Tab-separated table of C-alpha atoms and ligand atoms in Angstrom:
chain	number	residue	atom	x	y	z
A	1	MET	CA	-32.491	-40.167	-43.823
A	2	ASN	CA	-30.164	-41.447	-46.477
A	3	ILE	CA	-27.107	-39.196	-46.070
A	4	ASP	CA	-24.207	-39.538	-48.497
A	5	PRO	CA	-21.264	-41.097	-46.532
A	6	ALA	CA	-18.832	-38.443	-47.804
A	7	ILE	CA	-21.199	-35.783	-46.460
A	8	THR	CA	-21.483	-37.492	-43.055
A	9	GLU	CA	-17.695	-37.409	-42.854
A	10	LEU	CA	-17.674	-33.723	-43.761
A	11	GLU	CA	-20.481	-32.693	-41.404
A	12	PRO	CA	-18.347	-31.299	-38.512
A	13	GLU	CA	-16.383	-29.201	-40.990
A	14	MET	CA	-19.562	-27.950	-42.700
A	15	LYS	CA	-20.824	-26.852	-39.293
A	16	ARG	CA	-17.608	-24.897	-38.687
A	17	TRP	CA	-17.905	-23.174	-42.088
A	18	ARG	CA	-21.520	-22.298	-41.388
A	19	HIS	CA	-20.719	-20.814	-37.983
A	20	HIS	CA	-17.861	-18.798	-39.476
A	21	LEU	CA	-20.115	-17.356	-42.194
A	22	HIS	CA	-22.887	-16.739	-39.689
A	23	ALA	CA	-20.540	-14.800	-37.403
A	24	HIS	CA	-19.331	-12.649	-40.323
A	25	PRO	CA	-22.412	-11.680	-42.327
A	26	GLU	CA	-22.108	-9.386	-45.353
A	27	LEU	CA	-24.802	-7.493	-47.244
A	28	GLY	CA	-25.919	-7.258	-50.850
A	29	PHE	CA	-23.087	-7.106	-53.350
A	30	GLU	CA	-20.553	-6.444	-50.555
A	31	VAL	CA	-20.052	-10.158	-49.856
A	32	HIS	CA	-16.297	-9.887	-50.504
A	33	ALA	CA	-15.007	-12.047	-47.623
A	34	THR	CA	-17.760	-14.639	-48.111
A	35	ALA	CA	-16.983	-14.905	-51.846
A	36	ARG	CA	-13.278	-15.257	-51.078
A	37	PHE	CA	-14.015	-17.941	-48.467
A	38	VAL	CA	-16.065	-19.871	-51.062
A	39	ALA	CA	-13.512	-19.412	-53.871
A	40	ASP	CA	-10.577	-20.459	-51.648
A	41	LEU	CA	-12.327	-23.672	-50.620
A	42	LEU	CA	-13.360	-24.537	-54.208
A	43	ARG	CA	-9.787	-23.983	-55.426
A	44	SER	CA	-8.364	-26.058	-52.559
A	45	TRP	CA	-10.367	-28.989	-53.943
A	46	GLY	CA	-9.008	-28.437	-57.452
A	47	ILE	CA	-12.256	-26.943	-58.814
A	48	GLU	CA	-11.984	-24.375	-61.656
A	49	THR	CA	-13.202	-21.178	-59.973
A	50	HIS	CA	-14.359	-17.859	-61.435
A	51	GLU	CA	-14.735	-14.826	-59.197
A	52	GLY	CA	-16.363	-11.465	-59.876
A	53	VAL	CA	-19.299	-12.867	-61.864
A	54	GLY	CA	-22.079	-10.298	-61.386
A	55	ARG	CA	-19.711	-8.174	-59.239
A	56	THR	CA	-19.146	-10.543	-56.287
A	57	GLY	CA	-20.623	-13.847	-57.500
A	58	VAL	CA	-18.492	-16.998	-57.676
A	59	VAL	CA	-18.902	-19.880	-60.132
A	60	GLY	CA	-17.160	-23.216	-59.647
A	61	VAL	CA	-17.023	-25.490	-62.699
A	62	LEU	CA	-16.941	-29.112	-61.662
A	63	ARG	CA	-16.290	-31.517	-64.518
A	64	GLY	CA	-17.145	-35.207	-64.334
A	65	GLY	CA	-15.309	-38.224	-65.680
A	66	SER	CA	-16.540	-37.783	-69.254
A	67	ALA	CA	-18.398	-35.246	-71.381
A	68	GLY	CA	-22.134	-34.911	-70.942
A	69	PRO	CA	-24.921	-32.483	-70.143
A	70	SER	CA	-24.597	-29.744	-67.552
A	71	ILE	CA	-26.598	-28.425	-64.639
A	72	GLY	CA	-26.343	-25.315	-62.479
A	73	ILE	CA	-26.964	-25.297	-58.729
A	74	ARG	CA	-27.373	-21.899	-57.106
A	75	ALA	CA	-26.745	-20.860	-53.494
A	76	ASP	CA	-27.141	-17.301	-52.193
A	77	MET	CA	-24.503	-15.717	-49.924
A	78	ASP	CA	-25.894	-12.413	-48.573
A	79	ALA	CA	-27.252	-11.510	-45.127
A	80	LEU	CA	-29.853	-8.974	-43.952
A	81	PRO	CA	-29.474	-5.480	-42.418
A	82	MET	CA	-30.816	-6.394	-38.957
A	83	THR	CA	-29.424	-7.177	-35.513
A	84	GLU	CA	-29.371	-10.727	-34.194
A	85	ALA	CA	-31.409	-11.179	-30.991
A	86	ARG	CA	-30.010	-14.459	-29.670
A	87	ALA	CA	-26.621	-14.709	-27.916
A	88	LEU	CA	-25.490	-17.808	-29.828
A	89	PRO	CA	-21.783	-18.721	-29.694
A	90	HIS	CA	-21.654	-18.140	-33.479
A	91	ALA	CA	-23.875	-15.028	-33.400
A	92	SER	CA	-23.124	-12.159	-35.760
A	93	ARG	CA	-20.048	-10.122	-34.792
A	94	GLN	CA	-21.503	-7.217	-36.798
A	95	PRO	CA	-24.320	-5.249	-35.186
A	96	GLY	CA	-26.916	-4.406	-37.833
A	97	ARG	CA	-26.045	-7.400	-40.002
A	98	MET	CA	-27.381	-10.901	-39.633
A	99	HIS	CA	-27.768	-14.134	-41.567
A	100	ALA	CA	-31.503	-14.173	-40.842
A	101	CYS	CA	-32.515	-15.929	-44.074
A	102	GLY	CA	-30.170	-18.933	-43.810
A	103	HIS	CA	-28.062	-18.057	-46.860
A	104	ASP	CA	-25.039	-19.067	-44.744
A	105	GLY	CA	-26.530	-22.574	-44.660
A	106	HIS	CA	-27.376	-22.566	-48.382
A	107	THR	CA	-23.776	-21.635	-49.215
A	108	VAL	CA	-22.351	-24.375	-46.980
A	109	MET	CA	-24.702	-27.089	-48.305
A	110	LEU	CA	-23.477	-26.371	-51.839
A	111	LEU	CA	-19.848	-26.273	-50.657
A	112	GLY	CA	-20.324	-29.668	-48.976
A	113	ALA	CA	-21.774	-31.142	-52.170
A	114	ALA	CA	-18.945	-29.621	-54.228
A	115	HIS	CA	-16.345	-31.218	-51.958
A	116	ALA	CA	-17.998	-34.671	-52.137
A	117	LEU	CA	-18.469	-34.523	-55.924
A	118	ALA	CA	-14.931	-33.230	-56.521
A	119	ARG	CA	-13.451	-36.014	-54.402
A	120	ASP	CA	-15.671	-38.974	-55.292
A	121	GLY	CA	-16.961	-38.063	-58.768
A	122	GLY	CA	-19.693	-40.449	-59.858
A	123	PHE	CA	-21.038	-38.160	-62.573
A	124	SER	CA	-20.270	-37.115	-66.139
A	125	GLY	CA	-20.733	-33.701	-67.753
A	126	THR	CA	-20.543	-30.480	-65.760
A	127	VAL	CA	-21.940	-29.139	-62.508
A	128	ASN	CA	-21.812	-25.326	-62.352
A	129	LEU	CA	-21.738	-24.240	-58.721
A	130	ILE	CA	-23.321	-20.784	-58.683
A	131	PHE	CA	-22.746	-18.682	-55.537
A	132	GLN	CA	-24.842	-15.540	-55.840
A	133	PRO	CA	-24.600	-12.181	-54.030
A	134	ALA	CA	-27.444	-9.771	-53.272
A	135	GLU	CA	-30.498	-12.024	-53.268
A	136	GLU	CA	-32.366	-9.871	-50.730
A	137	GLY	CA	-33.858	-7.434	-53.222
A	138	GLN	CA	-30.723	-5.897	-54.737
A	139	GLY	CA	-30.713	-7.878	-57.985
A	140	GLY	CA	-27.805	-10.318	-57.563
A	141	ALA	CA	-29.266	-12.945	-59.893
A	142	MET	CA	-29.872	-10.323	-62.592
A	143	ALA	CA	-26.313	-9.043	-62.190
A	144	MET	CA	-24.892	-12.539	-62.729
A	145	LEU	CA	-27.154	-13.053	-65.766
A	146	ALA	CA	-26.124	-9.666	-67.194
A	147	ASP	CA	-22.504	-10.729	-66.724
A	148	GLY	CA	-23.084	-13.677	-69.077
A	149	LEU	CA	-23.702	-16.405	-66.503
A	150	PHE	CA	-25.356	-18.850	-68.905
A	151	PRO	CA	-23.334	-18.138	-72.079
A	152	ARG	CA	-20.120	-18.476	-70.047
A	153	PHE	CA	-21.278	-21.432	-67.950
A	154	PRO	CA	-23.878	-23.284	-70.057
A	155	CYS	CA	-26.531	-25.113	-68.037
A	156	ASP	CA	-29.210	-27.439	-69.408
A	157	ALA	CA	-31.188	-26.924	-66.199
A	158	VAL	CA	-30.835	-24.937	-62.964
A	159	TYR	CA	-31.722	-25.779	-59.386
A	160	ALA	CA	-31.880	-23.980	-56.050
A	161	LEU	CA	-33.355	-24.555	-52.617
A	162	HIS	CA	-34.450	-22.440	-49.691
A	163	ASN	CA	-34.865	-23.443	-46.066
A	164	SER	CA	-38.436	-23.097	-44.817
A	165	GLU	CA	-40.628	-23.220	-41.700
A	166	ARG	CA	-41.717	-26.769	-42.528
A	167	PRO	CA	-40.672	-29.580	-40.133
A	168	LEU	CA	-37.001	-30.529	-40.253
A	169	GLY	CA	-36.114	-32.541	-43.338
A	170	GLU	CA	-39.446	-32.073	-45.110
A	171	VAL	CA	-39.027	-31.293	-48.813
A	172	ALA	CA	-41.724	-29.336	-50.677
A	173	VAL	CA	-41.687	-29.456	-54.478
A	174	HIS	CA	-44.058	-27.491	-56.726
A	175	ASP	CA	-44.772	-28.459	-60.337
A	176	GLY	CA	-45.338	-24.856	-61.433
A	177	THR	CA	-45.351	-21.570	-59.542
A	178	VAL	CA	-43.603	-21.681	-56.166
A	179	ALA	CA	-43.213	-18.074	-55.069
A	180	ALA	CA	-44.727	-14.695	-55.814
A	181	ALA	CA	-43.446	-11.807	-57.866
A	182	ALA	CA	-42.669	-8.819	-55.649
A	183	ASP	CA	-42.674	-5.289	-57.049
A	184	ARG	CA	-41.937	-2.093	-55.197
A	185	PHE	CA	-43.384	1.353	-55.813
A	186	ASP	CA	-42.719	4.796	-54.471
A	187	ILE	CA	-45.151	7.604	-55.321
A	188	VAL	CA	-44.679	11.287	-54.518
A	189	ILE	CA	-47.702	13.550	-54.902
A	190	HIS	CA	-46.571	17.127	-55.530
A	191	GLY	CA	-49.197	19.695	-54.529
A	192	ARG	CA	-48.800	23.183	-53.083
A	193	GLY	CA	-48.578	23.743	-49.359
A	194	GLY	CA	-49.938	26.549	-47.239
A	195	HIS	CA	-51.881	27.404	-44.100
A	196	ALA	CA	-54.269	24.751	-42.833
A	197	ALA	CA	-56.905	27.451	-42.346
A	198	THR	CA	-56.917	28.362	-46.047
A	199	PRO	CA	-56.899	25.079	-47.938
A	200	HIS	CA	-58.574	26.768	-50.936
A	201	LEU	CA	-55.267	28.542	-51.575
A	202	THR	CA	-53.323	25.265	-51.642
A	203	ILE	CA	-53.273	21.970	-53.505
A	204	ASP	CA	-53.398	19.616	-50.532
A	205	PRO	CA	-51.483	16.427	-51.395
A	206	LEU	CA	-52.819	14.446	-48.404
A	207	PRO	CA	-56.378	13.698	-49.538
A	208	ILE	CA	-55.017	12.958	-53.010
A	209	ALA	CA	-52.578	10.412	-51.573
A	210	ALA	CA	-55.309	9.002	-49.306
A	211	ARG	CA	-57.669	8.519	-52.291
A	212	LEU	CA	-54.891	6.906	-54.249
A	213	LEU	CA	-54.107	4.507	-51.390
A	214	LEU	CA	-57.718	3.329	-51.147
A	215	ASP	CA	-57.956	3.049	-54.915
A	216	ILE	CA	-54.829	0.983	-55.566
A	217	GLU	CA	-55.207	-1.330	-52.564
A	218	ALA	CA	-58.630	-2.284	-53.987
A	219	LEU	CA	-57.253	-3.247	-57.421
A	220	PRO	CA	-56.771	-6.991	-56.720
A	221	GLY	CA	-60.130	-8.648	-57.108
A	222	ARG	CA	-61.650	-5.618	-58.857
A	223	LEU	CA	-59.246	-4.977	-61.707
A	224	THR	CA	-57.730	-8.463	-61.636
A	225	ASN	CA	-59.440	-11.838	-61.514
A	226	VAL	CA	-59.763	-13.248	-57.977
A	227	ILE	CA	-58.754	-16.639	-59.388
A	228	SER	CA	-55.222	-15.269	-59.677
A	229	PRO	CA	-54.104	-14.142	-56.202
A	230	ALA	CA	-52.597	-10.674	-55.865
A	231	VAL	CA	-51.943	-8.198	-53.069
A	232	VAL	CA	-51.263	-4.462	-53.208
A	233	THR	CA	-50.103	-3.048	-49.861
A	234	VAL	CA	-49.087	0.519	-49.065
A	235	GLY	CA	-46.637	0.088	-46.207
A	236	SER	CA	-45.485	3.671	-45.795
A	237	PHE	CA	-47.356	6.967	-45.982
A	238	HIS	CA	-45.544	10.166	-45.094
A	239	ALA	CA	-46.703	13.765	-45.307
A	240	GLY	CA	-46.455	16.928	-43.311
A	241	GLU	CA	-44.785	18.035	-40.095
A	242	ALA	CA	-47.218	20.391	-38.355
A	243	PHE	CA	-50.919	19.996	-37.471
A	244	ASN	CA	-51.774	23.419	-38.892
A	245	THR	CA	-49.802	23.335	-42.127
A	246	ILE	CA	-50.587	21.767	-45.477
A	247	PRO	CA	-47.374	20.277	-46.880
A	248	ASP	CA	-46.167	20.456	-50.467
A	249	THR	CA	-45.854	16.693	-50.900
A	250	ALA	CA	-47.130	13.329	-49.722
A	251	ARG	CA	-45.298	10.080	-50.259
A	252	LEU	CA	-46.611	6.508	-50.533
A	253	GLY	CA	-44.460	3.391	-50.631
A	254	GLY	CA	-45.746	-0.095	-51.197
A	255	THR	CA	-45.448	-3.512	-52.712
A	256	VAL	CA	-47.307	-5.713	-55.200
A	257	ARG	CA	-47.291	-9.504	-54.794
A	258	CYS	CA	-48.771	-11.870	-57.361
A	259	PHE	CA	-48.063	-15.123	-59.193
A	260	ASP	CA	-48.944	-14.281	-62.770
A	261	GLN	CA	-46.996	-12.048	-65.178
A	262	THR	CA	-50.128	-10.710	-66.892
A	263	VAL	CA	-51.659	-9.696	-63.570
A	264	ARG	CA	-48.335	-8.181	-62.575
A	265	ARG	CA	-48.059	-5.959	-65.663
A	266	GLN	CA	-51.734	-5.005	-65.344
A	267	LEU	CA	-51.230	-3.843	-61.731
A	268	GLU	CA	-48.064	-1.923	-62.618
A	269	ARG	CA	-49.865	-0.096	-65.436
A	270	GLU	CA	-52.851	0.746	-63.235
A	271	ILE	CA	-50.855	1.943	-60.213
A	272	ILE	CA	-48.777	4.299	-62.361
A	273	GLY	CA	-51.800	5.390	-64.413
A	274	ARG	CA	-54.048	6.023	-61.411
A	275	ALA	CA	-51.367	7.931	-59.502
A	276	LYS	CA	-51.000	10.324	-62.432
A	277	ALA	CA	-54.736	10.544	-63.155
A	278	ILE	CA	-55.871	11.148	-59.560
A	279	ALA	CA	-53.111	13.730	-59.041
A	280	THR	CA	-54.029	15.513	-62.293
A	281	MET	CA	-57.705	15.496	-61.389
A	282	HIS	CA	-56.865	17.567	-58.291
A	283	GLY	CA	-54.336	19.881	-59.925
A	284	ALA	CA	-51.301	18.064	-58.501
A	285	THR	CA	-48.659	15.892	-60.165
A	286	ALA	CA	-47.381	12.421	-59.309
A	287	ALA	CA	-43.848	11.068	-59.667
A	288	VAL	CA	-43.839	7.269	-59.648
A	289	ASN	CA	-40.855	4.973	-59.260
A	290	TYR	CA	-41.802	1.351	-59.951
A	291	GLU	CA	-39.291	-1.508	-59.634
A	292	SER	CA	-39.577	-5.255	-60.180
A	293	PRO	CA	-36.816	-6.927	-58.140
A	294	PHE	CA	-38.517	-10.362	-58.138
A	295	ALA	CA	-40.371	-12.223	-60.894
A	296	PRO	CA	-42.724	-15.104	-60.045
A	297	THR	CA	-40.665	-18.253	-59.362
A	298	VAL	CA	-41.954	-20.930	-61.744
A	299	ASN	CA	-40.671	-24.509	-61.920
A	300	SER	CA	-40.832	-26.797	-64.914
A	301	PRO	CA	-42.910	-29.899	-64.015
A	302	GLN	CA	-40.249	-32.115	-65.596
A	303	HIS	CA	-37.464	-30.774	-63.379
A	304	ALA	CA	-39.741	-30.708	-60.325
A	305	ALA	CA	-40.331	-34.437	-60.871
A	306	ILE	CA	-36.559	-35.029	-60.935
A	307	VAL	CA	-36.064	-33.149	-57.641
A	308	ALA	CA	-38.986	-35.002	-56.038
A	309	LYS	CA	-37.552	-38.374	-57.058
A	310	VAL	CA	-34.034	-37.557	-55.826
A	311	ALA	CA	-35.179	-35.884	-52.581
A	312	GLU	CA	-37.481	-38.795	-51.772
A	313	LYS	CA	-34.481	-41.129	-51.802
A	314	VAL	CA	-32.664	-38.860	-49.323
A	315	VAL	CA	-35.451	-37.869	-46.908
A	316	GLY	CA	-38.015	-40.663	-47.451
A	317	ALA	CA	-41.473	-40.574	-49.057
A	318	HIS	CA	-43.151	-39.491	-45.788
A	319	ARG	CA	-41.142	-36.242	-45.807
A	320	LEU	CA	-41.894	-35.322	-49.415
A	321	VAL	CA	-44.752	-32.850	-49.984
A	322	ARG	CA	-45.930	-32.242	-53.542
A	323	ASN	CA	-47.605	-28.995	-54.654
A	324	PRO	CA	-48.463	-27.361	-51.324
A	325	ASP	CA	-49.784	-23.766	-51.280
A	326	MET	CA	-47.621	-21.250	-53.133
A	327	GLU	CA	-45.398	-18.920	-51.093
A	328	MET	CA	-46.222	-15.197	-50.910
A	329	GLY	CA	-42.493	-14.552	-50.344
A	330	SER	CA	-40.206	-13.950	-53.311
A	331	GLU	CA	-36.919	-15.175	-54.711
A	332	ASP	CA	-34.662	-13.713	-57.381
A	333	PHE	CA	-33.676	-17.188	-58.630
A	334	SER	CA	-36.936	-16.535	-60.535
A	335	PHE	CA	-34.859	-14.611	-63.121
A	336	MET	CA	-32.583	-17.622	-63.704
A	337	LEU	CA	-35.703	-19.793	-64.105
A	338	GLU	CA	-37.010	-17.333	-66.721
A	339	GLN	CA	-33.938	-18.170	-68.839
A	340	LYS	CA	-33.416	-21.873	-67.999
A	341	SER	CA	-35.844	-24.589	-66.990
A	342	GLY	CA	-35.336	-25.959	-63.532
A	343	CYS	CA	-36.677	-26.294	-60.036
A	344	TYR	CA	-36.584	-24.286	-56.810
A	345	PHE	CA	-37.684	-26.271	-53.794
A	346	LEU	CA	-38.135	-25.830	-50.063
A	347	LEU	CA	-36.391	-27.719	-47.306
A	348	GLY	CA	-37.996	-27.645	-43.853
A	349	GLN	CA	-35.778	-26.729	-40.924
A	350	ALA	CA	-38.176	-26.306	-37.988
A	351	ASP	CA	-37.593	-28.109	-34.697
A	352	GLU	CA	-37.851	-26.955	-31.074
A	353	ALA	CA	-34.662	-24.909	-31.210
A	354	HIS	CA	-35.463	-23.483	-34.660
A	355	ALA	CA	-39.015	-22.226	-34.425
A	356	ALA	CA	-38.315	-18.675	-35.631
A	357	ALA	CA	-39.056	-17.957	-39.277
A	358	ALA	CA	-36.594	-16.385	-41.706
A	359	HIS	CA	-36.167	-12.588	-41.327
A	360	ASP	CA	-36.939	-12.887	-37.583
A	361	PRO	CA	-34.163	-11.564	-35.254
A	362	ASP	CA	-34.391	-14.911	-33.351
A	363	TYR	CA	-33.797	-16.965	-36.513
A	364	ASP	CA	-30.832	-19.297	-36.951
A	365	PHE	CA	-30.216	-21.775	-39.763
A	366	ASN	CA	-30.594	-25.354	-38.490
A	367	ASP	CA	-27.240	-27.174	-38.773
A	368	ALA	CA	-29.100	-30.502	-38.923
A	369	LEU	CA	-30.114	-29.455	-42.433
A	370	LEU	CA	-26.527	-29.201	-43.723
A	371	PRO	CA	-26.014	-32.931	-44.471
A	372	ILE	CA	-29.567	-33.285	-45.830
A	373	GLY	CA	-29.299	-30.437	-48.339
A	374	ALA	CA	-25.757	-31.385	-49.362
A	375	SER	CA	-26.824	-35.020	-49.904
A	376	ILE	CA	-29.739	-33.908	-52.089
A	377	TRP	CA	-27.359	-31.841	-54.253
A	378	VAL	CA	-24.907	-34.763	-54.590
A	379	ALA	CA	-27.719	-37.176	-55.453
A	380	LEU	CA	-29.230	-34.690	-57.920
A	381	ALA	CA	-25.924	-34.208	-59.749
A	382	ARG	CA	-25.411	-37.977	-60.041
A	383	HIS	CA	-29.003	-38.508	-61.148
A	384	CYS	CA	-29.022	-35.753	-63.796
A	385	LEU	CA	-25.484	-36.487	-65.015
A	386	PRO	CA	-25.096	-40.287	-64.795
A	387	SER	CA	-21.563	-41.576	-65.332
B	1	ZN	ZN1	-34.658	-13.520	-47.216
B	2	ZN	ZN1	-33.492	-16.140	-48.469
């Protein structure tokens, strides 16, 4: 490992920040204390700091010795609505809230890099430090974009990382698509309830919903080309209370995952269309709510090559993995990558004490990753913005 000396010096402090954030997790856009913690630190290092970008986002503007191009580096700040299982000394003090995706670590890695770059410089142009709320499906990236993120803080390219289940220190860089789009749908079939003994007097929504479930889960590979992977899963199905009563409504909730925008739009159209058609066919109606909180995350090969080159210098060639399988998980940095070229890469954190995957109640971010990620950000800034 080739850790930046300023980062090595800062490591004990980074660990303390991480444990503080981990113990005080906040959800969605309500990351008020976390945003304040970030903004206070940035200001204490003399960095121009903007709060309230996209409600609770923070942007630090770090200017180098002379004018030049600019990059954006994004970290996410929000936690998950779940209860931590392990009794760690820095475990969450808030039952029902937990940093189970490692966003506490992402935030601290970017803070560490900001501190080193603010103190030691070694770059020209501008590094925009983007601290985002509400990554876990509530649209934080979109909120920052809608609040003028890029017009206000111009970036020639944007970068982000996520910890992963790969071995500690392994960096995975994709030249194109990294992570799937994830859509969410909620369908209510409105029929007409009645006695189970006289179904002919009702419009039973259950068999309609059941037909619809079988129909839409079969769309990938039948409607869409198997060459382009896609999954439709109905994860919730609710109808009725009593064994001898036909209810008025049945409700289906599910998700669509795929890597291609054309496939994505095709599946959206078909799910909505089939819900309405199958309901109509049986004399019922369907109300469909369809949301797209995550686009496919797609890197530019040029910026992926830059990250690979920089990361290799930090972690060594034997820890660099190029173009592994795409991730079925999703990331809302995808919306920033739709507007600016850049690269989102994965940083492995698994060792014996950190075997649990993200979103597992046993998960904890691996502190050994803090200096590695921060060093990659410092090296990337100096590489992209040479002084
Ligand atoms: Zn997550
Ligand atoms: Zn995450």
